[in-house]
C-alpha angles and dihedrals in degrees: 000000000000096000087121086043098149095359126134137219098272096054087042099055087043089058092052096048092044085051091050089051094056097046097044115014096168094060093054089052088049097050083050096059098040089043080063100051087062109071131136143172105224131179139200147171128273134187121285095024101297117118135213120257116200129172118176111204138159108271102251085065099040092048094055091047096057089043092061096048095051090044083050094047094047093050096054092040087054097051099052103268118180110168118214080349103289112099107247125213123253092256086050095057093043084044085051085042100052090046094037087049097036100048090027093231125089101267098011100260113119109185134302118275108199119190124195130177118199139136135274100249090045080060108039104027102028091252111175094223114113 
C-alpha cells in the first residue's frame, strides 16, 4: 500500500513489467522473440493525397533505419542540398531517402508501364473495333 503513491501510469506499467521479469524471465525473453516475428511493413491513407507508412520492427533494426536517414539527411542538408531548388527540411530529405533507397530511382518513380489490349485489324488496318 502507497508504494505508487503519486505515481503515473507509466511508472506504474515499468514496475509491472520489472516484477514479471523477475518472476518469469524466460517469458519476457519468449514474447521478445515472437513479437519479432511479427513484423510488417503496413500503409494507409492521409489527408490531401499522402499515405502512412508504418514498419514495425524490433528495435536493433529500426533503430538502424532511422540512423541512416538521419546520417543521410544530415549529410545532404550540410552540403547544401536543395532538392528540386527549394531547401527541403530535415524530415523531407529522410521522407526522399526512404523512397530513393526503398524503389532504387530518385522519386520513386521508375518509369510508366501502359498496357493496352486490341485486336489485330485495329492495329494493322485501322479497324475501329477496340
Amino acid at each position: 500500500t502507497g508504494t505508487f503513491e503519486g505515481k503515473g501510469d507509466k511508472a506504474i506499467v515499468a514496475a509491472a513489467k520489472a516484477a514479471a521479469y523477475r518472476r518469469d524471465p524466460r517469458s519476457v525473453v519468449g514474447r521478445a522473440s515472437r513479437a519479432a516475428a511479427e513484423r510488417m511493413v503496413s500503409l494507409r491513407p492521409a489527408p490531401d493525397t499522402m499515405t502512412y507508412l508504418t514498419a514495425l520492427l524490433p528495435v536493433a533494426q529500426g533503430v538502424a533505419v532511422y540512423a541512416a536517414l538521419c546520417q543521410a539527411a544530415d549529410s545532404a542538408r550540410s552540403s547544401g542540398d536543395a532538392g528540386s531548388g527549394v531547401v527541403r527540411t530535415r524530415g523531407q530529405v529522410m521522407a526522399d531517402t526512404l523512397v530513393e533507397r526503398v524503389t532504387g530511382t530518385p522519386g520513386g518513380i521508375s518509369g510508366i508501364n501502359l498496357d493496352l489490349v486490341m485486336t489485330d485489324r485495329t492495329l494493322f488496318q485501322g479497324d475501329s473495333e477496340p
